[in-house]
């Protein structure tokens, strides 16, 4: 039942642009000048996903991140492989639930902030006390 | 041989996900962490995966759900229906990640793989720990790693790493002192070794071979005479001689089976006909995807084992006129079972199997025997439409009947298909 995947390109971030079909009709014997410049349509996966193994799309419920431009019903692209830093928008596990917060790492301690004054901060003494599920990289905001 | 060269001998890492289905469920539902969790087989039949907490309750693989359900609340036991789309995606992520650590990756099953690795003992242990940490970080599931000179020992090392927390989930066989290796092998019965089935165990026991250590010390030639060359390889592998090579894709010599149990038994030939049509077309799509053709099709149906009064297990084996992946021919062949179907009998399962698979197109049949449907690429077309618009969106003949055929699977406790359906994305709370 084994399936072997032979020698392969190791760097998953590398994508090759090979020959694409021309988007413009080409009259025989008279090549379109645009043809040489067509390199494929914009590929959202290529631009929004750095590592396919660690990237997930999640949906937001609630209004606690409004000030960061993240609204109820928006989708977020979350990369689990990124190191959470001061200022990162993170998905943290709080009481067994995936929760979205702004991470603040200060000399005085670590804070999970809402971006809405209605919601209180959550303070811990060290990052290790938190379970950070992933770091949000993009918000797909419904306009 | 110089020690420096000795250290560079290739080894094999065996990586597998702990309690795979349960771990995949926990990635998106952290509230399941630390709770007894089981994942049920098709049709919510029985437990197929148990979290460590469920194992601690004494639940065994194969325990039927109808027996566990009455006590689930009292135990705090959570059951999930199989979510194959989720498990398939999580598996693909793990395998892709593993492929970054070795040019040679053999995906052995949905949750385990062998990797060819090379380096000093320290380097190999580091690599194992890195793999474990990166899979946990990127994908969110726990793995254990066993590293050894042979596949059989790598599997054993992995098992050891799982059961002995002192290893931290990574065990390299040759880094463990020989007296500890022997103590482990003396403690474990032969059934625990990869490739040793229950039936063979009885015969080994009769020869006085009880433990893995007994088997390792057995005479390989005698084992080959009594059993087979396969068993001899296991002995040699236990002794540290690699005999089971990294496999080339074996799917070509394998078989494809499509078979399910029904949520409600079906009782008419018309229903059986519909089921067989669906599976024949699924088989056609799968064959086309792997550029394979089948030469033999088996269709079967069966009553429930709990239904002794009506016991019936009809099956037919249909040699196909030529190697084919054509959905029309496969569907017709599957319908050969229909005369054996007795109206009113309660069939609990049905399915088809295609065997004698071969790569398509390397032997062109005579034009006279060339199949008219294949020319039109109906199989790939059906598969393409199914992929785009979902299962059941198109089908040939009886498989095309829409409107919820009532033999489809019961999956009442399935979690969302978090990573494959836009409507079922995991929810994150902004509160």
Coordinates of C-alpha atoms in Angstrom, one line a residue:
Chain A
X1 CA 0.0 0.0 0.0
X2 CA 3.0 2.2 -0.1
X3 CA 3.2 5.1 -2.4
X4 CA 6.6 6.6 -2.9
X5 CA 7.2 10.2 -3.6
X6 CA 10.6 10.4 -5.1
X7 CA 13.3 13.1 -5.0
X8 CA 11.5 16.4 -5.1
X9 CA 11.9 20.1 -4.7
X10 CA 12.3 20.6 -1.0
X11 CA 11.4 24.3 -0.7
X12 CA 7.6 24.5 -0.8
X13 CA 7.6 28.2 -1.1
X14 CA 9.2 28.0 -4.5
X15 CA 6.8 28.1 -7.4
X16 CA 7.9 27.8 -11.0
X17 CA 6.3 29.8 -13.7
X18 CA 6.4 27.6 -16.7
X19 CA 4.8 28.1 -20.1
X20 CA 1.3 29.4 -19.8
X21 CA -1.3 29.6 -22.5
X22 CA -1.6 33.0 -24.0
X23 CA -4.8 34.9 -23.0
X24 CA -4.8 36.9 -26.2
X25 CA -5.8 35.4 -29.6
X26 CA -2.8 35.0 -31.8
X27 CA -3.0 35.5 -35.5
X28 CA -0.9 32.9 -37.3
X29 CA 2.5 34.2 -38.2
X30 CA 2.1 37.5 -36.3
X31 CA 2.9 37.0 -32.6
X32 CA 1.1 39.4 -30.2
X33 CA 3.6 41.6 -28.3
X34 CA 1.5 40.9 -25.1
X35 CA 2.2 37.2 -25.3
X36 CA 5.8 37.5 -24.0
X37 CA 4.7 39.3 -20.9
X38 CA 1.9 36.9 -19.8
X39 CA 3.0 35.0 -16.8
X40 CA -0.2 33.5 -15.5
X41 CA -3.1 35.1 -13.7
X42 CA -2.8 36.3 -10.1
X43 CA -2.9 33.3 -7.9
X44 CA -4.3 34.1 -4.4
X45 CA -2.9 31.0 -3.0
X46 CA 0.6 32.0 -4.1
X47 CA 0.2 35.5 -2.6
X48 CA -1.7 34.7 0.6
X49 CA -0.3 31.3 1.7
X50 CA 3.4 31.1 2.6
X51 CA 3.3 27.5 3.8
X52 CA 0.5 25.2 2.7
X53 CA 1.1 22.7 5.5
X54 CA 0.6 25.3 8.3
X55 CA -2.0 27.7 6.9
X56 CA -5.7 27.5 7.7
X57 CA -8.7 29.6 7.0
X58 CA -11.0 30.4 10.0
X59 CA -14.2 32.4 10.4
X60 CA -14.7 35.1 13.0
X61 CA -17.7 35.3 15.3
X62 CA -18.2 38.4 17.4
X63 CA -17.2 42.0 17.4
X64 CA -14.2 42.2 19.8
X65 CA -11.7 42.9 17.0
X66 CA -13.6 45.7 15.2
X67 CA -10.9 48.3 15.8
X68 CA -8.4 46.1 14.0
X69 CA -10.7 45.9 11.0
X70 CA -11.8 42.4 11.8
X71 CA -15.6 42.0 11.8
X72 CA -18.1 39.4 12.6
X73 CA -18.2 36.9 9.7
X74 CA -14.8 37.8 8.2
X75 CA -12.4 35.1 7.3
X76 CA -8.9 35.1 8.5
X77 CA -5.8 33.4 7.1
X78 CA -3.9 31.9 10.0
X79 CA -0.4 30.5 9.8
X80 CA 0.5 28.1 12.7
X81 CA 4.2 28.2 11.9
X82 CA 4.8 31.9 12.6
X83 CA 6.4 33.0 15.8
X84 CA 3.9 35.2 17.8
X85 CA 5.4 38.6 18.5
X86 CA 4.3 41.8 20.3
X87 CA 1.5 43.2 18.2
X88 CA 0.6 39.9 16.4
X89 CA -3.1 39.2 16.0
X90 CA -3.3 35.6 17.3
X91 CA -5.7 32.7 17.6
X92 CA -5.3 31.6 21.2
X93 CA -6.9 28.7 23.0
X94 CA -9.0 30.1 25.9
X95 CA -11.2 27.8 27.9
X96 CA -11.1 25.2 25.1
X97 CA -12.2 27.7 22.5
X98 CA -10.3 29.2 19.6
X99 CA -10.3 33.0 20.3
X100 CA -8.9 35.9 18.4
X101 CA -6.9 38.6 20.3
X102 CA -4.1 41.1 19.9
X103 CA -0.9 39.8 21.6
X104 CA 1.1 42.3 23.7
X105 CA 4.4 41.3 25.1
X106 CA 5.7 43.9 27.5
X107 CA 8.3 43.9 30.3
X108 CA 5.4 43.9 32.7
X109 CA 3.9 40.7 31.3
X110 CA 1.9 39.3 28.5
X111 CA -1.5 40.6 27.6
X112 CA -4.3 39.4 25.2
X113 CA -6.2 42.5 24.1
X114 CA -9.5 42.9 22.4
X115 CA -9.7 45.6 19.8
X116 CA -13.0 46.9 21.3
X117 CA -13.3 48.7 24.6
X118 CA -16.3 46.5 25.6
X119 CA -14.0 43.6 26.3
X120 CA -11.4 43.3 29.1
X121 CA -7.7 42.4 28.7
X122 CA -6.4 39.0 29.7
X123 CA -3.1 39.2 31.6
X124 CA -0.6 36.4 32.2
X125 CA 3.0 36.5 33.5
X126 CA 4.6 34.6 30.6
X127 CA 3.9 33.6 27.0
X128 CA 4.3 30.0 28.0
X129 CA 1.1 30.2 30.0
X130 CA -0.8 30.7 26.8
X131 CA -1.6 28.2 24.0
X132 CA -1.2 30.2 20.8
X133 CA -2.8 28.2 18.0
X134 CA -1.6 30.4 15.2
X135 CA -0.9 33.9 13.9
X136 CA -3.3 35.7 11.6
X137 CA -1.7 37.1 8.5
X138 CA -4.6 38.4 6.6
X139 CA -8.2 39.4 7.1
X140 CA -10.7 38.7 4.3
X141 CA -13.1 41.5 5.3
X142 CA -16.6 41.6 3.8
X143 CA -17.1 45.1 2.4
Chain B
X1 CA 35.4 0.2 7.8
X2 CA 36.3 3.4 9.5
X3 CA 33.9 4.5 12.3
X4 CA 33.3 7.8 10.5
X5 CA 31.9 5.9 7.5
X6 CA 29.9 3.6 9.7
X7 CA 28.1 6.6 11.1
X8 CA 26.9 7.5 7.7
X9 CA 25.0 4.3 7.0
X10 CA 21.5 5.0 5.8
X11 CA 18.8 4.5 8.3
X12 CA 15.0 4.5 8.1
X13 CA 12.7 6.7 10.2
X14 CA 9.2 5.6 10.8
X15 CA 6.9 8.5 11.6
X16 CA 3.3 8.0 12.7
X17 CA 0.6 10.2 14.2
X18 CA -0.6 9.2 17.7
X19 CA -4.3 8.3 17.7
X20 CA -4.6 9.9 14.3
X21 CA -8.4 10.5 13.9
X22 CA -8.8 11.7 17.5
X23 CA -5.8 14.0 17.2
X24 CA -7.1 15.4 14.0
X25 CA -10.4 16.2 15.7
X26 CA -8.6 18.0 18.5
X27 CA -6.7 20.4 16.2
X28 CA -9.9 22.4 15.6
X29 CA -11.7 21.7 18.8
X30 CA -9.4 22.2 21.7
X31 CA -12.2 21.5 24.2
X32 CA -11.7 17.8 23.3
X33 CA -8.2 18.0 24.8
X34 CA -7.8 15.7 27.9
X35 CA -11.2 14.2 27.4
X36 CA -12.0 10.6 26.5
X37 CA -12.7 10.7 22.8
X38 CA -13.4 8.0 20.2
X39 CA -13.9 8.1 16.5
X40 CA -16.5 5.7 15.1
X41 CA -16.2 3.6 12.0
X42 CA -18.4 4.0 8.9
X43 CA -22.1 4.3 9.8
X44 CA -21.2 5.0 13.4
X45 CA -20.7 1.3 14.0
X46 CA -17.8 0.9 16.4
X47 CA -14.8 2.6 17.9
X48 CA -11.9 2.8 15.5
X49 CA -9.7 5.3 17.3
X50 CA -9.4 5.9 21.0
X51 CA -7.7 8.8 22.8
X52 CA -5.5 7.7 25.7
X53 CA -8.2 8.8 28.1
X54 CA -10.7 6.5 26.3
X55 CA -8.2 3.7 26.4
X56 CA -8.0 4.3 30.2
X57 CA -11.7 3.7 30.4
X58 CA -11.1 0.2 29.1
X59 CA -12.7 0.9 25.7
X60 CA -11.3 -1.4 23.1
X61 CA -11.0 -0.9 19.3
X62 CA -14.0 -2.4 17.7
X63 CA -16.4 -1.9 20.7
X64 CA -19.8 -1.2 19.1
X65 CA -21.2 2.3 19.7
X66 CA -24.6 1.0 20.7
X67 CA -23.1 -0.7 23.7
X68 CA -21.0 2.4 24.7
X69 CA -23.6 5.0 24.1
X70 CA -25.7 4.4 27.2
X71 CA -22.7 5.0 29.5
X72 CA -21.1 7.8 27.5
X73 CA -22.6 10.6 29.6
X74 CA -21.5 9.0 32.9
X75 CA -18.0 8.5 31.5
X76 CA -17.8 12.0 29.9
X77 CA -17.1 10.0 26.7
X78 CA -17.3 11.9 23.4
X79 CA -17.8 10.1 20.1
X80 CA -17.3 11.5 16.6
X81 CA -18.4 10.1 13.3
X82 CA -15.5 9.5 10.8
X83 CA -14.7 12.8 9.0
X84 CA -12.7 11.4 6.2
X85 CA -12.2 14.7 4.4
X86 CA -10.6 16.3 7.5
X87 CA -8.4 13.3 8.1
X88 CA -7.4 13.2 4.5
X89 CA -6.4 16.8 4.5
X90 CA -4.5 16.6 7.8
X91 CA -2.7 13.5 6.5
X92 CA -1.7 15.3 3.3
X93 CA -0.2 18.2 5.3
X94 CA 1.8 15.8 7.5
X95 CA 3.1 13.9 4.5
X96 CA 4.0 17.1 2.6
X97 CA 5.9 18.2 5.6
X98 CA 7.7 14.9 6.0
X99 CA 8.8 15.1 2.4
X100 CA 10.8 18.2 3.3
X101 CA 13.1 16.1 5.5
X102 CA 13.9 13.3 3.1
X103 CA 14.1 12.8 -0.6
X104 CA 12.7 9.3 -0.1
X105 CA 9.3 9.2 1.5
X106 CA 7.1 6.2 1.5
X107 CA 3.6 7.0 2.6
X108 CA 2.6 3.7 4.2
X109 CA -0.9 4.5 5.4
X110 CA -3.1 7.6 6.1
X111 CA -1.1 8.3 9.3
X112 CA 2.3 6.7 8.9
X113 CA 5.3 7.0 6.6
X114 CA 8.9 5.7 6.2
X115 CA 11.7 8.2 5.4
X116 CA 15.2 7.4 4.3
X117 CA 17.6 9.3 6.5
X118 CA 21.4 9.5 6.9
X119 CA 23.8 11.1 9.4
X120 CA 25.5 10.7 12.8
X121 CA 23.5 9.2 15.7
X122 CA 23.2 12.7 17.2
X123 CA 22.1 14.2 13.9
X124 CA 19.5 11.5 13.4
X125 CA 18.0 12.0 16.9
X126 CA 18.0 15.7 16.3
X127 CA 16.2 15.2 13.0
X128 CA 13.6 13.0 14.8
X129 CA 13.0 15.7 17.4
X130 CA 12.7 18.4 14.7
X131 CA 10.2 16.4 12.8
X132 CA 8.1 15.9 15.9
X133 CA 8.2 19.6 16.8
X134 CA 7.5 20.9 13.3
X135 CA 4.5 18.6 12.7
X136 CA 3.1 19.6 16.1
X137 CA 3.6 23.3 15.3
X138 CA 2.5 23.4 11.6
X139 CA -0.3 20.9 11.6
X140 CA -1.1 20.5 15.3
X141 CA -1.0 16.7 15.6
X142 CA 1.4 14.7 17.8
X143 CA 3.8 12.2 16.1
X144 CA 6.3 9.7 17.4
X145 CA 9.5 8.8 15.5
X146 CA 11.4 5.5 15.4
X147 CA 14.8 5.4 13.7
X148 CA 16.7 2.2 12.9
X149 CA 18.7 0.4 10.2
X150 CA 15.6 -1.6 9.1
X151 CA 11.9 -0.9 8.7
X152 CA 10.9 -3.6 11.2
X153 CA 13.2 -2.2 13.9
X154 CA 12.1 1.4 13.1
X155 CA 8.5 0.4 13.7
X156 CA 9.5 -1.3 16.9
X157 CA 11.5 1.8 18.0
X158 CA 8.4 3.9 17.3
X159 CA 6.2 1.7 19.4
X160 CA 8.8 2.0 22.2
X161 CA 8.9 5.8 21.9
X162 CA 5.1 5.8 22.2
X163 CA 5.0 3.7 25.3
X164 CA 8.0 5.0 27.2
X165 CA 7.8 8.7 28.0
X166 CA 11.5 8.8 28.7
X167 CA 12.2 8.9 25.0
X168 CA 10.2 12.1 24.5
X169 CA 8.6 10.6 21.4
X170 CA 11.8 9.9 19.5
X171 CA 13.7 6.6 19.7
X172 CA 16.7 5.6 17.7
X173 CA 17.2 1.9 18.1
X174 CA 21.0 1.8 17.9
X175 CA 21.3 4.6 20.4
X176 CA 19.7 2.4 23.1
X177 CA 22.2 0.0 24.9
X178 CA 21.9 -3.6 23.6
X179 CA 20.9 -5.0 27.1
X180 CA 17.9 -2.7 27.1
X181 CA 17.0 -3.6 23.5
X182 CA 17.1 -7.3 24.5
X183 CA 15.0 -6.7 27.6
X184 CA 12.3 -5.0 25.5
X185 CA 12.3 -7.8 22.9
X186 CA 12.1 -10.4 25.6
X187 CA 9.1 -8.7 27.1
X188 CA 7.1 -8.2 24.0
X189 CA 5.2 -11.2 22.4
X190 CA 5.9 -11.8 18.7
X191 CA 2.4 -10.6 17.7
X192 CA 3.7 -7.1 18.5
X193 CA 6.1 -7.2 15.6
X194 CA 5.2 -5.7 12.2
X195 CA 4.1 -8.3 9.7
X196 CA 3.3 -11.1 12.2
X197 CA -0.4 -12.1 12.0
X198 CA -2.4 -13.9 14.7
X199 CA -2.5 -17.1 12.6
X200 CA 1.3 -17.2 12.3
X201 CA 1.8 -16.4 16.0
X202 CA 0.1 -19.6 16.9
X203 CA 2.5 -21.6 14.7
X204 CA 5.5 -19.7 16.0
X205 CA 4.4 -20.3 19.6
X206 CA 4.1 -24.0 18.8
X207 CA 7.8 -23.9 17.7
X208 CA 8.7 -22.4 21.1
X209 CA 9.0 -18.8 19.7
X210 CA 7.1 -16.6 22.1
X211 CA 8.8 -13.3 22.4
X212 CA 10.3 -11.0 19.7
X213 CA 13.7 -11.9 21.1
X214 CA 13.0 -15.6 20.4
X215 CA 12.1 -14.7 16.8
X216 CA 15.3 -12.6 16.4
X217 CA 17.4 -15.6 17.6
X218 CA 15.6 -18.0 15.3
X219 CA 17.4 -19.5 12.4
X220 CA 16.3 -17.5 9.3
X221 CA 16.7 -20.5 7.0
X222 CA 14.5 -22.7 9.2
X223 CA 11.9 -20.0 9.4
X224 CA 11.9 -19.7 5.6
X225 CA 11.3 -23.5 5.3
X226 CA 8.5 -23.5 7.9
X227 CA 6.9 -20.2 6.8
X228 CA 7.9 -18.1 3.9
X229 CA 10.5 -15.8 2.7
X230 CA 8.5 -12.9 4.1
X231 CA 8.9 -14.3 7.6
X232 CA 12.6 -14.8 7.0
X233 CA 12.9 -11.2 6.1
X234 CA 11.3 -10.2 9.4
X235 CA 13.9 -12.3 11.3
X236 CA 16.8 -10.7 9.3
X237 CA 15.4 -7.3 9.8
X238 CA 15.2 -7.9 13.6
X239 CA 18.8 -8.8 13.4
X240 CA 19.6 -5.5 11.8
X241 CA 19.9 -6.5 8.1
X242 CA 17.7 -4.4 5.9
X243 CA 15.5 -6.7 3.7
X244 CA 12.3 -4.8 3.2
X245 CA 13.2 -2.0 0.7
X246 CA 11.6 1.3 0.4
X247 CA 8.7 0.5 -1.9
X248 CA 8.0 1.8 -5.3
X249 CA 4.4 2.7 -5.8
X250 CA 2.6 -0.5 -5.3
X251 CA -0.9 0.7 -6.1
X252 CA -0.5 -0.8 -9.6
X253 CA -0.4 -4.3 -8.2
X254 CA -3.0 -3.6 -5.6
X255 CA -6.8 -3.5 -5.6
X256 CA -9.5 -1.0 -5.2
X257 CA -12.4 -1.7 -2.9
X258 CA -15.6 0.3 -2.6
X259 CA -17.9 -1.1 0.0
X260 CA -20.0 0.3 2.7
X261 CA -22.5 -0.7 5.3
X262 CA -25.9 0.9 5.0
X263 CA -27.7 2.9 7.7
X264 CA -30.9 1.1 6.8
X265 CA -30.8 -2.3 5.1
X266 CA -31.8 -2.3 1.5
X267 CA -34.3 -5.0 0.3
X268 CA -34.8 -4.5 -3.4
X269 CA -32.7 -5.4 -6.5
X270 CA -33.4 -1.9 -7.7
X271 CA -31.6 -0.4 -4.6
X272 CA -28.7 -2.8 -4.9
X273 CA -28.4 -1.9 -8.6
X274 CA -28.1 1.8 -7.6
X275 CA -25.4 1.1 -5.0
X276 CA -23.4 -1.0 -7.4
X277 CA -23.7 1.7 -10.1
X278 CA -22.4 4.4 -7.8
X279 CA -19.4 2.3 -6.7
X280 CA -18.6 1.2 -10.2
X281 CA -18.4 4.8 -11.2
X282 CA -16.3 5.7 -8.2
X283 CA -13.9 2.9 -9.1
X284 CA -13.8 4.2 -12.7
X285 CA -12.8 7.7 -11.5
X286 CA -10.2 6.4 -9.2
X287 CA -8.6 4.1 -11.8
X288 CA -8.5 7.0 -14.4
X289 CA -6.9 9.2 -11.8
X290 CA -4.1 6.7 -11.3
X291 CA -3.9 5.8 -15.0
X292 CA -4.9 2.3 -14.3
X293 CA -7.1 -0.3 -15.9
X294 CA -8.7 -3.3 -14.2
X295 CA -9.1 -6.8 -15.6
X296 CA -11.4 -8.2 -13.0
X297 CA -14.4 -6.9 -11.1
X298 CA -16.0 -8.5 -8.1
X299 CA -19.4 -7.4 -6.9
X300 CA -20.8 -8.5 -3.6
X301 CA -23.6 -7.9 -1.1
X302 CA -24.3 -9.3 2.3
X303 CA -26.8 -9.5 5.1
X304 CA -25.9 -8.4 8.7
X305 CA -24.0 -10.9 10.8
X306 CA -26.7 -10.2 13.4
X307 CA -29.3 -11.5 11.0
X308 CA -28.8 -15.3 11.1
X309 CA -32.2 -16.0 9.8
X310 CA -31.7 -14.5 6.4
X311 CA -27.9 -15.0 6.0
X312 CA -27.0 -14.4 2.4
X313 CA -23.6 -13.2 0.9
X314 CA -23.9 -13.3 -2.9
X315 CA -20.9 -12.4 -4.9
X316 CA -19.8 -12.6 -8.5
X317 CA -16.4 -12.3 -10.1
X318 CA -16.5 -10.8 -13.6
X319 CA -13.5 -11.0 -15.9
X320 CA -13.6 -7.9 -18.0
X321 CA -13.4 -8.2 -21.8
X322 CA -10.2 -6.1 -21.8
X323 CA -8.3 -4.0 -19.2
X324 CA -10.5 -1.0 -18.7
X325 CA -11.4 2.0 -16.5
X326 CA -14.6 2.6 -18.5
X327 CA -17.5 3.5 -16.3
X328 CA -20.1 1.9 -18.6
X329 CA -18.3 -1.4 -18.8
X330 CA -17.6 -1.5 -15.0
X331 CA -21.2 -0.6 -14.2
X332 CA -22.5 -3.4 -16.5
X333 CA -20.1 -5.9 -15.0
X334 CA -21.2 -4.9 -11.4
X335 CA -24.8 -5.5 -12.4
X336 CA -24.0 -9.2 -12.9
X337 CA -24.7 -9.6 -9.2
X338 CA -28.3 -8.6 -9.6
X339 CA -29.7 -12.1 -10.6
X340 CA -28.4 -13.3 -7.2
X341 CA -30.2 -10.7 -5.3
X342 CA -33.4 -12.0 -3.6
X343 CA -36.2 -9.4 -3.2
X344 CA -37.1 -8.9 0.4
X345 CA -33.8 -9.9 1.9
X346 CA -32.3 -7.2 4.1
X347 CA -28.9 -6.5 2.7
X348 CA -26.6 -4.6 5.2
X349 CA -23.7 -4.0 2.8
X350 CA -22.7 -4.1 -0.8
X351 CA -19.7 -3.2 -2.8
X352 CA -17.4 -3.8 -5.6
X353 CA -13.7 -4.6 -5.9
X354 CA -11.5 -4.2 -9.0
X355 CA -8.3 -6.2 -9.1
X356 CA -5.7 -7.2 -11.6
X357 CA -4.8 -3.6 -12.1
X358 CA -2.4 -2.5 -14.8
X359 CA -1.1 0.8 -16.1
X360 CA -3.4 2.0 -18.8
X361 CA -2.3 2.5 -22.4
X362 CA 0.9 0.5 -22.5
X363 CA -0.6 -2.3 -24.5
X364 CA -3.0 -0.9 -27.1
X365 CA -5.8 -3.4 -27.7
X366 CA -6.7 -4.4 -31.2
X367 CA -9.0 -1.8 -32.8
X368 CA -11.7 -4.4 -32.9
X369 CA -11.7 -4.7 -29.2
X370 CA -11.2 -1.0 -28.4
X371 CA -13.8 0.3 -26.2
X372 CA -16.0 3.1 -27.6
X373 CA -16.7 4.8 -24.3
X374 CA -13.1 5.2 -23.2
X375 CA -12.5 7.2 -26.3
X376 CA -14.9 9.8 -25.1
X377 CA -13.3 10.1 -21.7
X378 CA -16.5 9.6 -19.8
X379 CA -14.8 8.4 -16.6
X380 CA -12.5 11.4 -16.1
X381 CA -15.4 13.7 -17.0
X382 CA -17.7 12.2 -14.3
X383 CA -14.8 12.4 -11.8
X384 CA -14.2 16.1 -12.7
X385 CA -17.8 17.0 -12.3
X386 CA -18.0 15.2 -9.0
X387 CA -15.0 17.0 -7.8
X388 CA -16.4 20.4 -8.7
X389 CA -20.0 20.0 -7.8
X390 CA -19.9 17.3 -5.1
X391 CA -20.7 13.6 -4.8
X392 CA -24.0 12.7 -6.3
X393 CA -24.1 15.7 -8.7
X394 CA -23.9 13.5 -11.7
X395 CA -24.0 9.8 -12.4
X396 CA -24.7 7.3 -15.1
X397 CA -28.0 5.6 -15.1
X398 CA -29.0 4.4 -11.7
X399 CA -26.2 6.2 -9.9
X400 CA -27.6 9.4 -11.2
X401 CA -30.8 9.2 -9.2
X402 CA -30.8 12.1 -6.8
X403 CA -32.8 12.8 -3.7
X404 CA -31.0 11.1 -0.8
X405 CA -30.9 7.4 -1.4
X406 CA -31.5 6.1 2.1
X407 CA -28.6 3.6 2.0
X408 CA -26.0 6.4 2.4
X409 CA -24.0 6.4 5.6
X410 CA -25.1 7.5 9.0
X411 CA -22.7 10.1 10.3
X412 CA -24.7 11.9 12.9
X413 CA -21.8 13.0 15.0
X414 CA -19.4 14.2 12.3
X415 CA -17.5 17.4 13.0
X416 CA -17.3 20.1 10.3
X417 CA -15.1 19.5 7.3
X418 CA -13.0 22.4 8.6
X419 CA -10.4 22.5 5.8
X420 CA -12.2 21.4 2.7
X421 CA -15.5 23.3 2.8
X422 CA -15.8 27.0 2.9
X423 CA -19.2 26.8 4.7
X424 CA -17.7 24.7 7.4
X425 CA -14.6 26.7 8.4
X426 CA -13.5 26.6 12.0
X427 CA -15.0 29.4 14.1
X428 CA -12.8 31.7 16.2
X429 CA -14.4 33.7 18.9
X430 CA -14.0 37.5 18.9
X431 CA -15.3 38.1 22.4

